[in-house]
Amino acid sequence: MNMLREGCLQRREAVPQTLTEKAVIPGIPDARYWLDHDLAPFIRDATLANHREVEALDSEGLQYDMLPQAYYLAVSGGGDAGTFAAGIIAGWTLHGTRPMFKVVTGISAGALVAPFAYLGPEYDRIILGICSAIGPKDVFRSRNMLTRLASDGIADSKPLARLIAKYITAEVLVAITAQYAKGRLLMIGTTDLDAGRPVTWNMGAIASSGAPGALDLFRNIMVASMSIPGAVSPVMIDVEVDGKQFQEMHVDGGVLTQVFLYPPGTVMALNNVIGARIRRERHFYVIRNGKLEPQWSGTKRRTLSIGGRAISTLIQTQGISDLDRIYRIAQQDGADFNLAYIGSDFDIARNRKFDGEYMKRLFDYAFQLSAKGYPWHKSPNA
């Protein structure tokens, strides 16, 4: 009984529904966006990013009547299949055609890769280090049955937090700050479980804020984006409204979205800003850490098996819908669309979650394809 009592977890008061969008991170007011409702803050920050881009180009003696072409990278969720994105990115570097991205987004497993893809090829060694070292014990620690009953997840994410702390250092934040100053954007998605809404985090603004808790917040957002609700403990994030303190519960961004870039209407809104420069071209690159076709799986007649299979099928369908949405945005904005995903020719089975052999084989598969020049698919149906 004492163990159960000690395991009962307390939290600060949740943000009331009517105050959800007024809640801010102390010291970092521009840390995130609610893109399902109000685009204005995002449009403002994107406009400022374009101004920083122009200033950076001017400082290098480069002047353009129009903004130069921009490359966007979106990395999806996918659990241990995230090594696919790592292989694509590392192989792309070797091929010599990898661009510098104006915008990089990551969600769930993609959040672990996104910061280093954003920083450039010299950080491929970190991506390789994570992929070669990661295993079940490096991500989540299972709790015993009695502890689970009084806790907030079947496993805790302390091993994942340690892994992220090892690679997301103060020096990495300095490097991200330097790129943010050039008008480049890094965004990671989580789910505010209290509000039931997606949250898009402006990681460059967090890194460059100079706030005392910026490094811890940056790391916590990455952990939250990978924290499957029920399976893993959520991440509690302190916020305030008019000086009153509250606490939000954040979990895996993949609960609501598997992959994202920016909302429909963003480009039109940016072009309507007085004094804004039109961008010459846009190129979207989307990496899906999964296959496109439904995956057959014999399901045992057991509650957990049936529930788990239903959830995985829902996630698969949602992921395809997310790709379709980005493709439609590309068509509306006249952007070049490029998609990478795990092909049906990769048929290695995993023996367990975060199976080291499976992850290595998947990385090698993606790396070899990308090093030769990945045949990017021009639509989700290609």
Tab-separated table of C-alpha atoms in Angstrom:
chain	number	residue	atom	x	y	z
A	1	MET	CA	0.000	0.000	0.000
A	2	ASN	CA	2.856	2.376	0.784
A	3	MET	CA	4.299	1.786	-2.665
A	4	LEU	CA	0.964	2.642	-4.250
A	5	ARG	CA	0.622	5.774	-2.164
A	6	GLU	CA	4.140	6.912	-3.064
A	7	GLY	CA	3.460	6.166	-6.711
A	8	CYS	CA	0.417	8.447	-6.902
A	9	LEU	CA	1.668	11.286	-9.062
A	10	GLN	CA	0.778	14.893	-8.373
A	11	ARG	CA	0.766	17.716	-10.870
A	12	ARG	CA	0.246	21.441	-10.892
A	13	GLU	CA	-3.177	22.624	-12.066
A	14	ALA	CA	-3.838	22.102	-15.760
A	15	VAL	CA	-4.412	25.163	-17.931
A	16	PRO	CA	-8.178	25.864	-18.105
A	17	GLN	CA	-9.617	25.412	-21.578
A	18	THR	CA	-10.423	29.106	-21.999
A	19	LEU	CA	-6.808	30.046	-21.238
A	20	THR	CA	-5.067	27.421	-23.385
A	21	GLU	CA	-3.736	29.816	-26.019
A	22	LYS	CA	-2.761	32.449	-23.454
A	23	ALA	CA	-0.357	30.120	-21.663
A	24	VAL	CA	3.302	30.960	-22.303
A	25	ILE	CA	6.666	29.537	-21.375
A	26	PRO	CA	8.238	31.871	-18.784
A	27	GLY	CA	10.972	33.889	-20.467
A	28	ILE	CA	10.254	32.468	-23.951
A	29	PRO	CA	6.949	33.965	-25.161
A	30	ASP	CA	7.520	32.912	-28.802
A	31	ALA	CA	8.323	29.275	-27.973
A	32	ARG	CA	5.357	27.628	-29.754
A	33	TYR	CA	2.277	27.900	-31.961
A	34	TRP	CA	-1.295	26.615	-31.975
A	35	LEU	CA	-1.510	26.118	-35.731
A	36	ASP	CA	-4.899	24.421	-35.565
A	37	HIS	CA	-6.485	27.770	-34.695
A	38	ASP	CA	-4.438	30.959	-35.108
A	39	LEU	CA	-1.821	31.368	-37.828
A	40	ALA	CA	-1.004	34.999	-36.982
A	41	PRO	CA	1.946	34.341	-34.592
A	42	PHE	CA	3.434	31.831	-37.018
A	43	ILE	CA	3.073	34.209	-39.981
A	44	ARG	CA	4.718	36.949	-37.928
A	45	ASP	CA	7.685	34.760	-37.019
A	46	ALA	CA	8.013	33.386	-40.558
A	47	THR	CA	8.093	36.967	-41.870
A	48	LEU	CA	10.803	37.869	-39.367
A	49	ALA	CA	12.732	34.755	-40.400
A	50	ASN	CA	12.634	35.913	-44.013
A	51	HIS	CA	13.946	39.321	-42.933
A	52	ARG	CA	16.816	37.608	-41.096
A	53	GLU	CA	17.508	35.562	-44.211
A	54	VAL	CA	17.738	38.719	-46.330
A	55	GLU	CA	20.057	40.372	-43.798
A	56	ALA	CA	22.302	37.309	-43.729
A	57	LEU	CA	22.499	37.267	-47.525
A	58	ASP	CA	23.238	40.994	-47.618
A	59	SER	CA	26.049	40.535	-45.094
A	60	GLU	CA	27.602	37.981	-47.445
A	61	GLY	CA	27.342	40.394	-50.369
A	62	LEU	CA	24.494	38.458	-51.979
A	63	GLN	CA	21.475	40.413	-53.147
A	64	TYR	CA	18.299	39.061	-54.664
A	65	ASP	CA	15.222	40.740	-56.096
A	66	MET	CA	13.330	37.634	-54.962
A	67	LEU	CA	14.099	35.327	-52.058
A	68	PRO	CA	16.252	32.387	-53.221
A	69	GLN	CA	14.827	28.911	-53.587
A	70	ALA	CA	14.153	27.141	-50.305
A	71	TYR	CA	14.312	23.511	-49.256
A	72	TYR	CA	12.004	22.057	-46.614
A	73	LEU	CA	12.496	18.753	-44.787
A	74	ALA	CA	9.782	16.953	-42.814
A	75	VAL	CA	10.677	13.788	-40.871
A	76	SER	CA	7.831	11.584	-39.680
A	77	GLY	CA	7.315	9.427	-36.638
A	78	GLY	CA	7.866	5.698	-36.784
A	79	GLY	CA	9.481	4.431	-33.581
A	80	ASP	CA	12.499	2.243	-34.277
A	81	ALA	CA	11.951	2.744	-38.018
A	82	GLY	CA	13.413	6.223	-37.484
A	83	THR	CA	16.742	4.769	-38.604
A	84	PHE	CA	15.319	4.923	-42.127
A	85	ALA	CA	15.445	8.738	-42.022
A	86	ALA	CA	18.928	8.599	-40.539
A	87	GLY	CA	20.110	6.412	-43.413
A	88	ILE	CA	18.496	8.640	-46.030
A	89	ILE	CA	20.119	11.761	-44.577
A	90	ALA	CA	23.608	10.224	-44.182
A	91	GLY	CA	23.509	8.692	-47.662
A	92	TRP	CA	22.298	11.987	-49.113
A	93	THR	CA	25.410	13.662	-47.723
A	94	LEU	CA	27.661	11.064	-49.328
A	95	HIS	CA	25.875	11.497	-52.660
A	96	GLY	CA	26.755	15.184	-52.531
A	97	THR	CA	23.310	16.569	-53.374
A	98	ARG	CA	21.943	17.266	-49.899
A	99	PRO	CA	20.810	20.909	-49.663
A	100	MET	CA	20.748	23.233	-46.688
A	101	PHE	CA	17.172	23.328	-45.468
A	102	LYS	CA	15.279	26.529	-44.809
A	103	VAL	CA	12.833	24.610	-42.604
A	104	VAL	CA	13.174	21.259	-40.815
A	105	THR	CA	10.315	19.649	-38.895
A	106	GLY	CA	10.257	16.480	-36.829
A	107	ILE	CA	7.672	14.584	-34.880
A	108	SER	CA	7.993	11.545	-32.608
A	109	ALA	CA	10.985	9.527	-33.909
A	110	GLY	CA	11.590	12.323	-36.399
A	111	ALA	CA	12.198	14.716	-33.506
A	112	LEU	CA	15.343	12.770	-32.612
A	113	VAL	CA	16.810	13.314	-36.097
A	114	ALA	CA	15.499	16.795	-36.941
A	115	PRO	CA	17.939	19.015	-34.958
A	116	PHE	CA	20.986	17.343	-36.480
A	117	ALA	CA	19.533	17.289	-39.999
A	118	TYR	CA	18.902	21.015	-39.490
A	119	LEU	CA	22.491	21.717	-38.445
A	120	GLY	CA	23.987	20.055	-41.508
A	121	PRO	CA	26.256	17.210	-42.660
A	122	GLU	CA	28.914	17.812	-39.992
A	123	TYR	CA	26.354	16.501	-37.479
A	124	ASP	CA	25.778	13.223	-39.336
A	125	ARG	CA	28.232	11.634	-36.885
A	126	ILE	CA	25.740	12.268	-34.091
A	127	ILE	CA	22.905	10.727	-36.088
A	128	LEU	CA	25.126	7.708	-36.725
A	129	GLY	CA	26.092	7.558	-33.057
A	130	ILE	CA	22.472	7.530	-31.928
A	131	CYS	CA	21.482	4.850	-34.431
A	132	SER	CA	24.398	2.554	-33.616
A	133	ALA	CA	24.002	2.822	-29.844
A	134	ILE	CA	20.247	2.804	-29.379
A	135	GLY	CA	18.413	-0.253	-28.050
A	136	PRO	CA	15.361	-0.996	-25.866
A	137	LYS	CA	17.227	-0.122	-22.652
A	138	ASP	CA	18.463	3.126	-24.179
A	139	VAL	CA	14.934	4.430	-24.754
A	140	PHE	CA	12.423	3.227	-22.168
A	141	ARG	CA	12.574	1.376	-18.840
A	142	SER	CA	9.667	-0.920	-18.092
A	143	ARG	CA	8.012	-0.702	-14.688
A	144	ASN	CA	6.871	-3.687	-12.692
A	145	MET	CA	3.188	-4.518	-12.677
A	146	LEU	CA	2.468	-3.022	-9.252
A	147	THR	CA	4.218	0.245	-10.099
A	148	ARG	CA	2.352	0.516	-13.395
A	149	LEU	CA	-0.977	0.613	-11.595
A	150	ALA	CA	-0.015	3.751	-9.682
A	151	SER	CA	2.114	5.398	-12.342
A	152	ASP	CA	1.532	7.329	-15.576
A	153	GLY	CA	2.855	4.798	-18.060
A	154	ILE	CA	3.970	1.217	-18.539
A	155	ALA	CA	7.525	2.510	-18.888
A	156	ASP	CA	9.406	5.661	-17.994
A	157	SER	CA	11.518	7.628	-20.442
A	158	LYS	CA	14.539	8.369	-18.244
A	159	PRO	CA	16.871	6.390	-20.545
A	160	LEU	CA	15.619	8.430	-23.522
A	161	ALA	CA	16.076	11.645	-21.546
A	162	ARG	CA	19.671	10.644	-20.783
A	163	LEU	CA	20.305	9.835	-24.441
A	164	ILE	CA	18.960	13.197	-25.568
A	165	ALA	CA	20.907	15.039	-22.849
A	166	LYS	CA	24.093	13.388	-24.123
A	167	TYR	CA	23.662	14.779	-27.620
A	168	ILE	CA	21.627	17.968	-27.105
A	169	THR	CA	24.216	20.091	-25.346
A	170	ALA	CA	24.653	23.792	-24.732
A	171	GLU	CA	27.029	23.821	-27.715
A	172	VAL	CA	24.328	22.362	-29.958
A	173	LEU	CA	21.939	25.114	-28.872
A	174	VAL	CA	24.586	27.712	-29.765
A	175	ALA	CA	24.893	26.163	-33.235
A	176	ILE	CA	21.095	26.164	-33.683
A	177	THR	CA	20.971	29.798	-32.551
A	178	ALA	CA	23.480	30.741	-35.272
A	179	GLN	CA	21.339	29.112	-37.967
A	180	TYR	CA	18.138	30.613	-36.593
A	181	ALA	CA	19.777	34.041	-36.924
A	182	LYS	CA	20.129	33.337	-40.650
A	183	GLY	CA	16.375	32.862	-41.017
A	184	ARG	CA	16.264	29.070	-40.837
A	185	LEU	CA	13.514	27.349	-38.825
A	186	LEU	CA	13.456	24.151	-36.765
A	187	MET	CA	10.092	22.932	-35.484
A	188	ILE	CA	9.061	19.895	-33.436
A	189	GLY	CA	5.524	18.720	-32.732
A	190	THR	CA	3.992	17.424	-29.504
A	191	THR	CA	0.448	16.850	-28.296
A	192	ASP	CA	-0.994	18.834	-25.367
A	193	LEU	CA	-2.988	15.992	-23.854
A	194	ASP	CA	-5.105	18.243	-21.609
A	195	ALA	CA	-6.206	20.394	-24.540
A	196	GLY	CA	-6.222	17.500	-27.017
A	197	ARG	CA	-4.423	19.727	-29.521
A	198	PRO	CA	-1.175	19.724	-31.496
A	199	VAL	CA	1.587	22.092	-30.428
A	200	THR	CA	4.329	23.227	-32.805
A	201	TRP	CA	7.509	24.285	-31.015
A	202	ASN	CA	9.821	26.948	-32.424
A	203	MET	CA	13.075	25.271	-31.396
A	204	GLY	CA	15.270	28.030	-32.831
A	205	ALA	CA	13.505	30.651	-30.726
A	206	ILE	CA	13.936	28.461	-27.648
A	207	ALA	CA	17.630	27.896	-28.363
A	208	SER	CA	18.306	31.605	-28.941
A	209	SER	CA	16.177	32.876	-26.049
A	210	GLY	CA	18.956	32.880	-23.479
A	211	ALA	CA	16.343	31.855	-20.882
A	212	PRO	CA	17.760	29.887	-17.915
A	213	GLY	CA	15.614	26.836	-18.648
A	214	ALA	CA	16.023	26.842	-22.446
A	215	LEU	CA	18.260	23.762	-22.642
A	216	ASP	CA	16.028	21.687	-20.350
A	217	LEU	CA	12.915	22.782	-22.264
A	218	PHE	CA	14.524	21.900	-25.605
A	219	ARG	CA	15.385	18.426	-24.330
A	220	ASN	CA	11.971	17.909	-22.713
A	221	ILE	CA	10.167	18.754	-25.938
A	222	MET	CA	12.173	16.108	-27.778
A	223	VAL	CA	11.350	13.535	-25.091
A	224	ALA	CA	7.672	14.529	-25.123
A	225	SER	CA	7.435	14.201	-28.892
A	226	MET	CA	8.450	10.535	-28.546
A	227	SER	CA	6.378	9.673	-25.441
A	228	ILE	CA	3.519	7.375	-26.440
A	229	PRO	CA	0.632	8.039	-24.007
A	230	GLY	CA	-0.096	5.149	-21.693
A	231	ALA	CA	3.028	3.308	-22.768
A	232	VAL	CA	5.473	5.966	-21.572
A	233	SER	CA	5.292	8.709	-18.950
A	234	PRO	CA	4.186	12.097	-20.323
A	235	VAL	CA	6.358	15.197	-20.000
A	236	MET	CA	5.088	17.968	-17.743
A	237	ILE	CA	5.851	21.486	-18.965
A	238	ASP	CA	5.478	24.542	-16.729
A	239	VAL	CA	3.621	27.511	-18.204
A	240	GLU	CA	2.011	30.663	-16.903
A	241	VAL	CA	-0.969	32.879	-17.659
A	242	ASP	CA	-0.845	36.456	-16.360
A	243	GLY	CA	1.698	35.423	-13.755
A	244	LYS	CA	-0.259	32.380	-12.507
A	245	GLN	CA	1.522	29.064	-12.872
A	246	PHE	CA	0.036	25.977	-14.519
A	247	GLN	CA	1.349	22.737	-15.939
A	248	GLU	CA	0.677	21.141	-19.317
A	249	MET	CA	0.904	17.420	-20.043
A	250	HIS	CA	2.682	16.722	-23.339
A	251	VAL	CA	2.971	13.431	-25.193
A	252	ASP	CA	3.898	12.021	-28.590
A	253	GLY	CA	3.123	14.440	-31.422
A	254	GLY	CA	2.145	11.398	-33.487
A	255	VAL	CA	-1.082	11.109	-31.511
A	256	LEU	CA	-2.516	13.771	-33.836
A	257	THR	CA	-0.048	14.124	-36.719
A	258	GLN	CA	2.575	11.776	-38.159
A	259	VAL	CA	4.399	14.380	-40.253
A	260	PHE	CA	3.950	18.112	-40.922
A	261	LEU	CA	5.418	21.152	-42.657
A	262	TYR	CA	3.217	24.222	-42.467
A	263	PRO	CA	-0.545	24.859	-42.592
A	264	PRO	CA	-2.463	25.593	-45.812
A	265	GLY	CA	-2.653	29.302	-46.575
A	266	THR	CA	0.731	30.131	-45.052
A	267	VAL	CA	2.416	31.167	-48.300
A	268	MET	CA	-0.518	33.316	-49.390
A	269	ALA	CA	-0.499	35.044	-46.008
A	270	LEU	CA	3.264	35.625	-46.207
A	271	ASN	CA	2.987	37.074	-49.700
A	272	ASN	CA	0.316	39.498	-48.490
A	273	VAL	CA	2.617	40.993	-45.858
A	274	ILE	CA	3.541	44.544	-46.856
A	275	GLY	CA	7.111	44.689	-48.119
A	276	ALA	CA	7.461	40.904	-48.285
A	277	ARG	CA	9.608	39.405	-51.016
A	278	ILE	CA	8.265	36.549	-53.106
A	279	ARG	CA	10.310	33.354	-52.955
A	280	ARG	CA	11.620	31.946	-56.197
A	281	GLU	CA	11.043	28.228	-55.649
A	282	ARG	CA	10.121	25.752	-52.900
A	283	HIS	CA	11.196	22.137	-52.659
A	284	PHE	CA	9.525	19.792	-50.160
A	285	TYR	CA	11.320	16.659	-48.976
A	286	VAL	CA	9.252	14.330	-46.786
A	287	ILE	CA	10.738	11.239	-45.149
A	288	ARG	CA	8.195	8.719	-43.937
A	289	ASN	CA	9.645	6.212	-41.487
A	290	GLY	CA	7.306	3.491	-42.630
A	291	LYS	CA	5.732	1.847	-45.629
A	292	LEU	CA	2.799	3.181	-47.627
A	293	GLU	CA	0.855	-0.020	-48.113
A	294	PRO	CA	-1.076	-1.610	-45.202
A	295	GLN	CA	0.934	-4.259	-43.370
A	296	TRP	CA	-0.718	-7.638	-42.798
A	297	SER	CA	-0.468	-9.036	-39.286
A	298	GLY	CA	-2.193	-12.057	-37.817
A	299	THR	CA	-3.969	-10.828	-34.682
A	300	LYS	CA	-4.468	-12.958	-31.598
A	301	ARG	CA	-7.942	-13.038	-30.094
A	302	ARG	CA	-6.816	-11.115	-27.033
A	303	THR	CA	-7.783	-7.663	-25.786
A	304	LEU	CA	-4.294	-6.162	-25.959
A	305	SER	CA	-3.548	-7.709	-29.353
A	306	ILE	CA	-6.786	-6.446	-30.864
A	307	GLY	CA	-6.403	-2.975	-29.362
A	308	GLY	CA	-2.763	-2.710	-30.403
A	309	ARG	CA	-3.524	-3.799	-33.954
A	310	ALA	CA	-6.378	-1.291	-34.225
A	311	ILE	CA	-4.136	1.558	-33.048
A	312	SER	CA	-1.327	0.641	-35.452
A	313	THR	CA	-3.818	0.539	-38.325
A	314	LEU	CA	-5.186	3.946	-37.327
A	315	ILE	CA	-1.653	5.392	-37.221
A	316	GLN	CA	-0.896	3.929	-40.651
A	317	THR	CA	-4.019	5.501	-42.154
A	318	GLN	CA	-3.375	8.820	-40.435
A	319	GLY	CA	0.172	8.890	-41.777
A	320	ILE	CA	-1.026	8.486	-45.356
A	321	SER	CA	-3.545	11.300	-44.838
A	322	ASP	CA	-0.752	13.553	-43.564
A	323	LEU	CA	1.260	12.871	-46.726
A	324	ASP	CA	-1.758	13.682	-48.867
A	325	ARG	CA	-2.201	16.977	-46.992
A	326	ILE	CA	1.416	18.042	-47.557
A	327	TYR	CA	1.141	17.031	-51.218
A	328	ARG	CA	-1.955	19.218	-51.645
A	329	ILE	CA	-0.144	22.152	-50.005
A	330	ALA	CA	2.750	21.632	-52.430
A	331	GLN	CA	0.350	21.743	-55.355
A	332	GLN	CA	-1.384	24.880	-54.058
A	333	ASP	CA	1.927	26.672	-53.447
A	334	GLY	CA	3.634	25.503	-56.627
A	335	ALA	CA	6.253	23.575	-54.654
A	336	ASP	CA	8.277	20.591	-55.827
A	337	PHE	CA	7.180	17.544	-53.806
A	338	ASN	CA	9.572	14.682	-52.956
A	339	LEU	CA	8.802	11.667	-50.788
A	340	ALA	CA	10.942	8.861	-49.386
A	341	TYR	CA	9.479	5.818	-47.648
A	342	ILE	CA	10.378	2.234	-46.798
A	343	GLY	CA	9.790	0.160	-49.907
A	344	SER	CA	8.063	-3.185	-50.090
A	345	ASP	CA	11.460	-4.701	-50.984
A	346	PHE	CA	12.598	-4.259	-47.373
A	347	ASP	CA	11.201	-7.371	-45.707
A	348	ILE	CA	13.327	-7.750	-42.576
A	349	ALA	CA	11.172	-8.649	-39.567
A	350	ARG	CA	11.819	-7.204	-36.114
A	351	ASN	CA	11.908	-9.552	-33.134
A	352	ARG	CA	11.024	-6.806	-30.660
A	353	LYS	CA	10.699	-3.034	-30.437
A	354	PHE	CA	14.028	-1.272	-30.968
A	355	ASP	CA	15.569	-4.479	-32.264
A	356	GLY	CA	19.194	-3.520	-32.905
A	357	GLU	CA	19.648	-5.839	-35.894
A	358	TYR	CA	16.430	-4.625	-37.548
A	359	MET	CA	17.411	-0.991	-37.050
A	360	LYS	CA	20.889	-1.534	-38.469
A	361	ARG	CA	19.539	-3.348	-41.533
A	362	LEU	CA	16.991	-0.592	-42.106
A	363	PHE	CA	19.657	2.107	-41.804
A	364	ASP	CA	21.897	0.285	-44.280
A	365	TYR	CA	18.980	-0.177	-46.686
A	366	ALA	CA	18.163	3.543	-46.651
A	367	PHE	CA	21.825	4.596	-46.758
A	368	GLN	CA	22.572	2.518	-49.842
A	369	LEU	CA	19.538	3.856	-51.695
A	370	SER	CA	20.353	7.451	-50.799
A	371	ALA	CA	24.104	7.247	-51.458
A	372	LYS	CA	23.327	6.201	-55.032
A	373	GLY	CA	20.815	9.047	-55.437
A	374	TYR	CA	17.454	8.309	-53.870
A	375	PRO	CA	14.623	8.006	-56.447
A	376	TRP	CA	12.319	10.508	-54.741
A	377	HIS	CA	8.641	9.845	-55.320
A	378	LYS	CA	6.772	12.821	-56.762
A	379	SER	CA	3.449	12.041	-55.101
A	380	PRO	CA	2.131	9.806	-52.285
A	381	ASN	CA	0.673	7.542	-54.955
A	382	ALA	CA	3.836	7.179	-57.003
